[in-house]
Coordinates of C-alpha atoms (C1' of nucleotides) in Angstrom, one line a residue:
Chain A
X21 CA 14.7 15.1 -7.0
X22 CA 15.3 13.6 -10.5
X23 CA 15.4 9.9 -11.1
X24 CA 18.8 8.3 -11.7
X25 CA 17.8 7.8 -15.3
X26 CA 17.2 11.5 -15.6
X27 CA 20.5 12.4 -14.0
X28 CA 22.3 10.2 -16.6
X29 CA 20.2 11.6 -19.4
X30 CA 21.1 15.2 -18.6
X31 CA 24.8 14.3 -18.5
X32 CA 24.5 12.3 -21.7
X33 CA 23.0 15.2 -23.6
X34 CA 25.4 17.8 -22.2
X35 CA 28.3 15.5 -23.0
X36 CA 27.2 15.0 -26.6
X37 CA 26.8 18.7 -27.1
X38 CA 30.2 19.2 -25.6
X39 CA 31.9 16.6 -27.9
X40 CA 30.0 17.7 -30.9
X41 CA 31.3 21.3 -30.5
X42 CA 34.8 19.9 -31.0
X43 CA 34.2 17.3 -33.7
X44 CA 31.4 16.4 -36.0
X45 CA 32.0 12.7 -35.6
X46 CA 29.3 10.6 -34.2
X47 CA 29.7 9.4 -30.6
X48 CA 29.2 5.9 -29.5
X49 CA 27.8 4.4 -26.3
X50 CA 31.2 3.4 -24.9
X51 CA 32.8 6.9 -24.8
X52 CA 29.6 8.3 -23.5
X53 CA 29.2 6.1 -20.5
X54 CA 32.9 6.3 -19.9
X55 CA 32.8 10.1 -19.9
X56 CA 29.8 10.5 -17.6
X57 CA 30.7 7.5 -15.4
X58 CA 27.5 5.6 -15.8
X59 CA 26.7 1.9 -16.2
X60 CA 26.9 1.0 -19.9
X61 CA 23.9 -1.2 -20.5
X62 CA 21.6 1.1 -18.5
X63 CA 23.0 4.1 -20.4
X64 CA 22.1 2.3 -23.6
X65 CA 18.5 2.2 -22.5
X66 CA 18.5 5.9 -21.7
X67 CA 20.0 6.7 -25.1
X68 CA 17.1 4.7 -26.7
X69 CA 14.6 6.8 -24.7
X70 CA 16.2 10.0 -25.7
X71 CA 16.3 8.9 -29.3
X72 CA 12.6 7.9 -29.3
X73 CA 11.8 11.3 -27.7
X74 CA 13.6 12.8 -30.7
X75 CA 16.0 14.8 -28.5
X76 CA 18.8 12.8 -30.0
X77 CA 19.6 11.2 -33.4
X78 CA 21.2 7.8 -33.9
X79 CA 22.8 5.9 -36.7
X80 CA 23.2 2.1 -36.5
X81 CA 26.1 -0.1 -37.7
X82 CA 29.7 0.4 -38.2
X83 CA 30.7 4.1 -37.8
X84 CA 27.3 4.5 -36.2
X85 CA 26.6 6.4 -33.0
X86 CA 24.7 9.4 -31.6
X87 CA 24.5 13.0 -32.5
X88 CA 22.4 16.2 -32.0
X89 CA 20.5 18.1 -34.5
X90 CA 22.2 21.4 -34.0
X91 CA 19.3 23.4 -35.4
X92 CA 17.2 22.5 -32.4
X93 CA 17.6 24.2 -29.0
X94 CA 17.3 21.7 -26.2
X95 CA 16.8 22.8 -22.6
X96 CA 17.1 20.7 -19.4
X97 CA 13.4 20.8 -18.9
X98 CA 13.0 18.9 -22.3
X99 CA 15.2 16.1 -21.0
X100 CA 13.5 16.0 -17.7
X101 CA 10.1 15.8 -19.3
X102 CA 11.2 13.0 -21.7
X103 CA 12.6 10.8 -18.9
X104 CA 10.7 11.6 -15.7
X105 CA 7.6 13.0 -17.3
X106 CA 6.0 16.4 -16.8
X107 CA 4.6 15.7 -13.3
X108 CA 8.0 16.3 -11.8
X109 CA 7.9 19.9 -13.0
X110 CA 4.2 20.6 -13.0
X111 CA 2.6 18.1 -10.7
X112 CA 1.5 18.7 -7.1
X113 CA 4.3 18.2 -4.5
X114 CA 1.8 16.3 -2.2
X115 CA 0.3 14.2 -5.0
X116 CA -3.0 15.9 -5.7
X117 CA -4.2 15.2 -9.2
X118 CA -5.6 18.7 -9.5
X119 CA -3.7 21.1 -7.2
X120 CA -4.9 24.6 -8.2
X121 CA -5.0 28.0 -6.6
X122 CA -8.5 27.0 -5.5
X123 CA -8.4 23.6 -3.7
X124 CA -4.7 23.7 -3.1
X125 CA -2.6 21.2 -1.0
X126 CA -1.0 22.5 2.2
X127 CA 2.2 23.3 0.4
X128 CA 0.8 24.8 -2.8
X129 CA 0.8 28.5 -2.0
X130 CA 3.8 28.3 0.3
X131 CA 6.1 27.0 -2.4
X132 CA 4.6 28.2 -5.6
X133 CA 7.1 30.9 -6.3
X134 CA 10.1 28.8 -5.7
X135 CA 8.9 25.9 -7.8
X136 CA 8.1 28.3 -10.6
X137 CA 11.6 29.8 -10.5
X138 CA 13.1 26.4 -10.6
X139 CA 10.9 25.4 -13.5
X140 CA 11.8 28.6 -15.4
X141 CA 15.4 28.0 -14.9
X142 CA 15.2 24.5 -16.2
X143 CA 13.2 25.8 -19.1
X144 CA 15.8 28.4 -20.0
X145 CA 19.0 26.4 -19.5
X146 CA 20.1 24.9 -22.8
X147 CA 22.6 22.1 -23.2
X148 CA 24.9 24.2 -25.5
X149 CA 25.4 26.7 -22.8
X150 CA 26.3 24.0 -20.4
X151 CA 28.7 22.4 -23.0
X152 CA 30.5 25.8 -23.2
X153 CA 30.9 25.9 -19.5
X154 CA 32.5 22.4 -19.6
X155 CA 34.9 23.5 -22.3
X156 CA 36.0 26.4 -20.0
X157 CA 36.4 23.9 -17.2
X158 CA 33.7 25.5 -15.1
X159 CA 31.7 22.3 -14.8
X160 CA 32.3 18.6 -15.0
X161 CA 30.5 15.4 -16.0
X162 CA 32.0 13.2 -13.3
X163 CA 33.9 13.7 -10.0
Chain B
X18 CA 10.4 15.4 -5.8
X19 CA 9.6 14.0 -2.3
X20 CA 9.0 10.3 -1.7
X21 CA 5.4 9.2 -1.1
X22 CA 6.3 8.6 2.5
X23 CA 7.5 12.1 2.8
X24 CA 4.3 13.5 1.3
X25 CA 2.2 11.6 3.8
X26 CA 4.5 12.7 6.6
X27 CA 4.0 16.4 5.8
X28 CA 0.3 15.9 5.7
X29 CA 0.4 13.9 9.0
X30 CA 2.3 16.6 10.8
X31 CA 0.2 19.5 9.4
X32 CA -3.0 17.6 10.3
X33 CA -2.0 16.9 13.9
X34 CA -1.0 20.6 14.2
X35 CA -4.4 21.6 12.9
X36 CA -6.4 19.2 15.1
X37 CA -4.4 20.1 18.2
X38 CA -5.2 23.8 17.7
X39 CA -8.9 22.9 18.2
X40 CA -8.6 20.3 20.9
X41 CA -5.9 19.0 23.2
X42 CA -7.0 15.4 22.9
X43 CA -4.5 12.9 21.5
X44 CA -5.2 11.8 17.9
X45 CA -5.1 8.2 16.8
X46 CA -4.0 6.5 13.6
X47 CA -7.5 6.0 12.2
X48 CA -8.6 9.7 12.1
X49 CA -5.2 10.7 10.8
X50 CA -5.1 8.4 7.8
X51 CA -8.8 9.1 7.1
X52 CA -8.2 12.9 7.1
X53 CA -5.2 12.8 4.8
X54 CA -6.5 10.0 2.7
X55 CA -3.5 7.6 3.1
X56 CA -3.2 3.8 3.5
X57 CA -3.6 3.1 7.2
X58 CA -0.8 0.5 7.8
X59 CA 1.7 2.5 5.8
X60 CA 0.8 5.6 7.7
X61 CA 1.4 3.8 10.9
X62 CA 5.0 3.2 9.8
X63 CA 5.5 6.8 9.0
X64 CA 4.1 7.8 12.4
X65 CA 6.6 5.5 13.9
X66 CA 9.5 7.2 11.9
X67 CA 8.3 10.6 12.9
X68 CA 8.1 9.6 16.6
X69 CA 11.6 8.1 16.5
X70 CA 12.8 11.3 14.9
X71 CA 11.2 13.1 17.9
X72 CA 9.1 15.3 15.7
X73 CA 6.1 13.7 17.2
X74 CA 5.2 12.3 20.6
X75 CA 3.1 9.1 21.1
X76 CA 1.3 7.4 23.9
X77 CA 0.4 3.7 23.8
X78 CA -2.7 1.9 25.1
X79 CA -6.3 2.9 25.6
X80 CA -6.7 6.7 25.2
X81 CA -3.3 6.7 23.5
X82 CA -2.4 8.4 20.3
X83 CA -0.2 11.1 18.9
X84 CA 0.5 14.7 19.8
X85 CA 3.0 17.5 19.2
X86 CA 5.2 19.2 21.7
X87 CA 3.9 22.7 21.2
X88 CA 7.0 24.3 22.5
X89 CA 9.0 23.1 19.5
X90 CA 8.7 24.9 16.2
X91 CA 8.7 22.4 13.3
X92 CA 9.3 23.3 9.7
X93 CA 8.7 21.3 6.6
X94 CA 12.5 20.9 6.1
X95 CA 12.6 19.0 9.4
X96 CA 10.1 16.5 8.2
X97 CA 11.8 16.1 4.8
X98 CA 15.1 15.5 6.5
X99 CA 13.6 13.0 8.9
X100 CA 11.9 10.9 6.1
X101 CA 13.9 11.4 2.9
X102 CA 17.2 12.4 4.4
X103 CA 19.2 15.6 4.0
X104 CA 20.5 14.6 0.5
X105 CA 17.2 15.7 -1.1
X106 CA 17.8 19.3 0.1
X107 CA 21.6 19.5 0.2
X108 CA 22.8 16.8 -2.2
X109 CA 23.9 17.2 -5.8
X110 CA 21.1 17.1 -8.3
X111 CA 23.3 14.9 -10.6
X112 CA 24.5 12.6 -7.8
X113 CA 28.0 13.9 -7.1
X114 CA 29.2 13.0 -3.6
X115 CA 31.0 16.3 -3.3
X116 CA 29.5 18.9 -5.6
X117 CA 31.0 22.2 -4.6
X118 CA 31.6 25.6 -6.2
X119 CA 34.9 24.1 -7.4
X120 CA 34.4 20.8 -9.2
X121 CA 30.7 21.4 -9.7
X122 CA 28.4 19.2 -11.8
X123 CA 27.0 20.7 -15.0
X124 CA 23.9 21.9 -13.2
X125 CA 25.4 23.2 -10.0
X126 CA 25.9 26.9 -10.8
X127 CA 22.9 27.0 -13.1
X128 CA 20.4 26.1 -10.5
X129 CA 22.2 27.1 -7.3
X130 CA 20.0 30.1 -6.5
X131 CA 16.7 28.4 -7.2
X132 CA 17.6 25.4 -5.1
X133 CA 18.7 27.6 -2.3
X134 CA 15.4 29.6 -2.3
X135 CA 13.5 26.4 -2.3
X136 CA 15.5 25.1 0.7
X137 CA 15.1 28.4 2.5
X138 CA 11.4 28.3 2.0
X139 CA 11.1 24.8 3.4
X140 CA 13.3 25.8 6.3
X141 CA 11.0 28.7 7.1
X142 CA 7.6 27.2 6.6
X143 CA 6.4 25.8 9.9
X144 CA 3.5 23.4 10.4
X145 CA 1.5 25.8 12.7
X146 CA 1.3 28.4 9.9
X147 CA 0.1 25.7 7.6
X148 CA -2.5 24.5 10.2
X149 CA -3.9 28.1 10.4
X150 CA -4.3 28.2 6.6
X151 CA -6.3 25.0 6.8
X152 CA -8.5 26.4 9.5
X153 CA -9.2 29.4 7.2
X154 CA -10.0 27.0 4.4
X155 CA -7.1 28.2 2.3
X156 CA -5.5 24.8 2.0
X157 CA -6.6 21.1 2.2
X158 CA -5.2 17.7 3.2
X159 CA -7.0 15.8 0.5
X160 CA -8.8 16.5 -2.7
Chain C
dG6 C1' 28.4 -12.2 -49.8
dG7 C1' 30.5 -12.7 -45.1
dA8 C1' 32.5 -10.7 -41.1
dT9 C1' 32.4 -6.9 -38.0
dT10 C1' 30.5 -3.1 -35.5
dT11 C1' 27.0 -0.5 -33.4
dA12 C1' 22.3 0.7 -31.9
dA13 C1' 17.5 -1.4 -31.0
dG14 C1' 14.7 -4.5 -28.7
dG15 C1' 13.4 -8.0 -25.5
dA16 C1' 14.0 -10.8 -21.4
dT17 C1' 15.5 -11.1 -16.9
dA18 C1' 17.8 -9.9 -12.4
dT19 C1' 18.4 -6.9 -8.4
dT20 C1' 17.3 -3.3 -5.4
dT21 C1' 14.5 0.0 -3.3
dA22 C1' 10.0 2.0 -2.2
dT23 C1' 5.4 1.2 -1.2
dA24 C1' 2.1 -1.4 1.3
dT25 C1' -0.1 -4.9 4.2
dC26 C1' -0.5 -8.3 8.0
dT27 C1' 0.6 -10.3 12.4
dT28 C1' 2.5 -10.3 17.0
dT29 C1' 4.1 -7.8 21.0
dT30 C1' 4.1 -4.1 24.4
dA31 C1' 2.0 -0.4 27.0
dT32 C1' -2.0 1.9 29.1
dA33 C1' -6.7 2.6 30.9
dT34 C1' -10.8 0.9 32.7
dA35 C1' -14.4 -2.4 34.2
Chain D
dT17 C1' -6.9 -9.1 37.5
dA18 C1' -9.0 -9.6 33.0
dT19 C1' -10.3 -7.1 29.0
dA20 C1' -10.1 -3.7 25.6
dT21 C1' -7.5 -0.4 23.0
dA22 C1' -3.7 1.8 20.7
dA23 C1' 1.1 2.2 19.2
dA24 C1' 5.6 -0.5 18.3
dA25 C1' 7.9 -3.9 16.1
dG26 C1' 8.7 -7.6 12.9
dA27 C1' 7.6 -10.3 8.9
dT28 C1' 6.0 -10.5 4.4
dA29 C1' 4.0 -9.0 -0.1
dT30 C1' 3.8 -6.0 -4.2
dA31 C1' 5.3 -2.6 -7.4
dA32 C1' 8.6 0.4 -9.5
dA33 C1' 13.3 1.8 -10.5
dT34 C1' 17.8 0.4 -11.5
dA35 C1' 20.7 -2.6 -13.9
dT36 C1' 22.4 -6.4 -16.9
dC37 C1' 22.3 -9.8 -20.6
dC38 C1' 21.2 -11.8 -24.9
dT39 C1' 19.3 -11.6 -29.5
dT40 C1' 18.0 -8.9 -33.6
dA41 C1' 18.5 -5.3 -37.1
dA42 C1' 21.2 -1.9 -39.7
dA43 C1' 25.4 -0.2 -41.7
dT44 C1' 30.3 -0.6 -43.1
dC45 C1' 34.3 -2.8 -44.7
dC46 C1' 36.8 -6.6 -46.8

DNA sequence: GGATTTAAGGATATTTATATCTTTTATATA
DNA sequence: TATATAAAAGATATAAATATCCTTAAATCC
């Protein structure tokens, strides 16, 4: 459903939120990719994308690393949109450019409700909530 | 969400169901790819996959073509499983091999209900129902 | 200022998905 | 039986996603 990049991105963001709840120190690439079990160089690229999309802040140089602007609420849908684009949430399942209630593809009406619930859920699930669940050992970043 | 192959496959199956409701004649590759607006050679490969998966029957040679065994109910989920595999419906969103209620990924519980509704819907939407909607001009194969 | 560390940026490699083309096999009909 | 037609099968081409590597820029510490 999501691209591999997007999977990593969600884990990255949730992990930084989790770590930041415990300590205000910046977090570097190494501990991040170790924690979420992702290839380091590739994860670096994803961190770059997230930073460009302003979902994440970064500081270069010694003692540098990544952190979240705590004032901003970030939901899973924000991350998905930044990495995979908005088509994955809003686009037609069968590839129509304009799949509306009039002129719909053969799945449009069948699956409308379910897609909308999914999208709403991703729009309402924020990374701090997830981070708390990890603290309580109710969810994990890797197997 | 679905691969391009799977998008075409869903349209192929729905179109054959639609055509077959009007006439019992076999349907060839050309009218199929024309009707669903898909690349011909690529569509041929997908027809092959669907035939191997026994979702579709084929006859070679002059007057050959494709048809559906009307006795069998086929749902969208069958097509998705045949083309994209079962991971897309049952696998972990974040790539865990075993993402269960215990040891869940950070999205597992958050999105469990919505994924399950989506899956149920795909499991209960059959291609003949879709074909009827097309007949009534309530859905289309191409834009 | 020089050495070290860390993210950013650019180039390249690998794999998978998408797509096309050619040859082979099966069937019908003249 | 020869010819035409249509799907199956195999080979190849192209594009996109995934992944790695190397160099550059920014910040800290000595």
